[in-house]
Amino acid sequence: MAEATAAAKSKTVSTLELFGVFLQIGATSFGGGVVAYLRNALVKNKHWLDDTEFLELNSLSNTLPGLNATNMAILAGDRLRGTLGAVLAMIGMCLPALILMTAAGIAYGMNGNRPIVTAALHGVAAAATGLIAATWFQIGKKTVKGFWDAFFILAAVLGINHFKLSVPVVLLSVGALAIFAYRPVKKTDRPHEDSHAWIRFLQ
Amino acid sequence: MDQIPAIARVFAYLSLLTIGGGMAAFPEMKVLVINVHRWLTEPQLIHIYSVGQMSPGPNMMMVATIGERVAGIPGALVAAFAFFVPTGILTFVVGRVWNRLAAWPWRASIQRGLGPVAIGLAVAGLITFGKGAVTGWITLLVGLAVFYASVRTRVNPALLILGGAVVGVVALR
């Protein structure tokens, strides 16, 4: 199974099964870390993708705008069953959250002003801050390899929080500079770097 | 209902900024949702964003919650569609082209260069978010405790967030 070609594998994946797998992940991946759920299902349990393919899709998914969860659904769905696969995987991934978060809006409208709800949500927000900080701290630990990495992180933070530049301005300017700093070189006069370390960490 | 076109515009635009994850777009989301369109107050946005972290699937489905608050269920559907479908199509198209660019030397440069930029944007978003979420020593302690627990243990993050809710009910009323 693992050594089968992509073309041979695509015949073994039914669209219904594909939709079911993504719907299940979309409904059960509480607490984030959707990529780990995806790897479990697609690589370990179903053997629809091997680790190299998964990593390749995940690295692209991180480079593009859009969330990891949905980008991975689209890229993996397309790889497994073409356009229809991409659409079904995306719908499966999003549908449970769409229903839940719409319901959350209705519930918030009815109860959002009650002191007990406000207090609970205040605590939730503090916990979410710590959680998101931990996620990025761990990604940062694996990514920051030298002066330039630290420099571009600092440039983006200062641009937004200190100089009050808008996100697109920082993204285009610092992003362009960073891509230029890591521009292709003909001769390797730079030590070879592990360009996928931060992405691999997300698994 | 007259807000529907604005919802579509705002969330389609924000989705283009989510390099590396939803937090990158938070500073821009704050400006548009709170200051420009006055759809929510800052505490409301922070509450809704935080609840979104507990949701299964894409954690930015909280855009549907904002849409629902502004224009009911149609607002939720439009916000989700605007946020997920245009970038989804972009991913689909680039995904097909990308493999053919395997030999293109700039491909690796783009992936390598955007790594630290994505971290910087997320940290910037988190600072903006934290200023509204951490408002005193109790919230600071909750944030630090959750940070420590997620770095050091394998507790499910959803449980840590629920723990925050319990502390909030007990200590923040």
JSON list of C-alpha atoms in Angstrom, two decimals, chain A residues 6 8 21 26 35 39 59 63 75 82 89 97 114 142 146 152 157 160 163-164 166 170 185 189 200:
[
{"chain": "A", "resi": 6, "resn": "ALA", "atom": "CA", "xyz": [-0.45, 8.02, -6.38]},
{"chain": "A", "resi": 8, "resn": "ALA", "atom": "CA", "xyz": [-3.10, 3.53, -8.18]},
{"chain": "A", "resi": 21, "resn": "VAL", "atom": "CA", "xyz": [-12.76, 11.02, 6.95]},
{"chain": "A", "resi": 26, "resn": "GLY", "atom": "CA", "xyz": [-13.79, 18.42, 11.17]},
{"chain": "A", "resi": 35, "resn": "VAL", "atom": "CA", "xyz": [-2.54, 18.72, 11.14]},
{"chain": "A", "resi": 39, "resn": "ARG", "atom": "CA", "xyz": [-1.59, 12.88, 9.56]},
{"chain": "A", "resi": 59, "resn": "SER", "atom": "CA", "xyz": [4.79, 22.92, 3.59]},
{"chain": "A", "resi": 63, "resn": "THR", "atom": "CA", "xyz": [3.17, 29.16, 2.63]},
{"chain": "A", "resi": 75, "resn": "LEU", "atom": "CA", "xyz": [-4.53, 19.83, -1.29]},
{"chain": "A", "resi": 82, "resn": "GLY", "atom": "CA", "xyz": [-9.21, 15.55, -7.98]},
{"chain": "A", "resi": 89, "resn": "ALA", "atom": "CA", "xyz": [-12.74, 17.40, 1.84]},
{"chain": "A", "resi": 97, "resn": "ALA", "atom": "CA", "xyz": [-17.34, 24.08, 12.84]},
{"chain": "A", "resi": 114, "resn": "ARG", "atom": "CA", "xyz": [-24.79, 37.88, 31.62]},
{"chain": "A", "resi": 142, "resn": "LYS", "atom": "CA", "xyz": [12.51, 25.20, 15.76]},
{"chain": "A", "resi": 146, "resn": "GLY", "atom": "CA", "xyz": [20.18, 32.76, 13.05]},
{"chain": "A", "resi": 152, "resn": "PHE", "atom": "CA", "xyz": [12.40, 39.34, 10.27]},
{"chain": "A", "resi": 157, "resn": "VAL", "atom": "CA", "xyz": [6.32, 42.72, 15.29]},
{"chain": "A", "resi": 160, "resn": "ILE", "atom": "CA", "xyz": [2.59, 46.24, 13.46]},
{"chain": "A", "resi": 163, "resn": "PHE", "atom": "CA", "xyz": [4.85, 51.64, 14.01]},
{"chain": "A", "resi": 164, "resn": "LYS", "atom": "CA", "xyz": [1.16, 50.72, 13.61]},
{"chain": "A", "resi": 166, "resn": "SER", "atom": "CA", "xyz": [-1.20, 47.53, 8.53]},
{"chain": "A", "resi": 170, "resn": "VAL", "atom": "CA", "xyz": [4.21, 44.47, 6.68]},
{"chain": "A", "resi": 185, "resn": "VAL", "atom": "CA", "xyz": [22.39, 31.23, -4.66]},
{"chain": "A", "resi": 189, "resn": "ASP", "atom": "CA", "xyz": [28.41, 30.14, 0.12]},
{"chain": "A", "resi": 200, "resn": "ARG", "atom": "CA", "xyz": [7.95, 19.56, 10.22]}
]
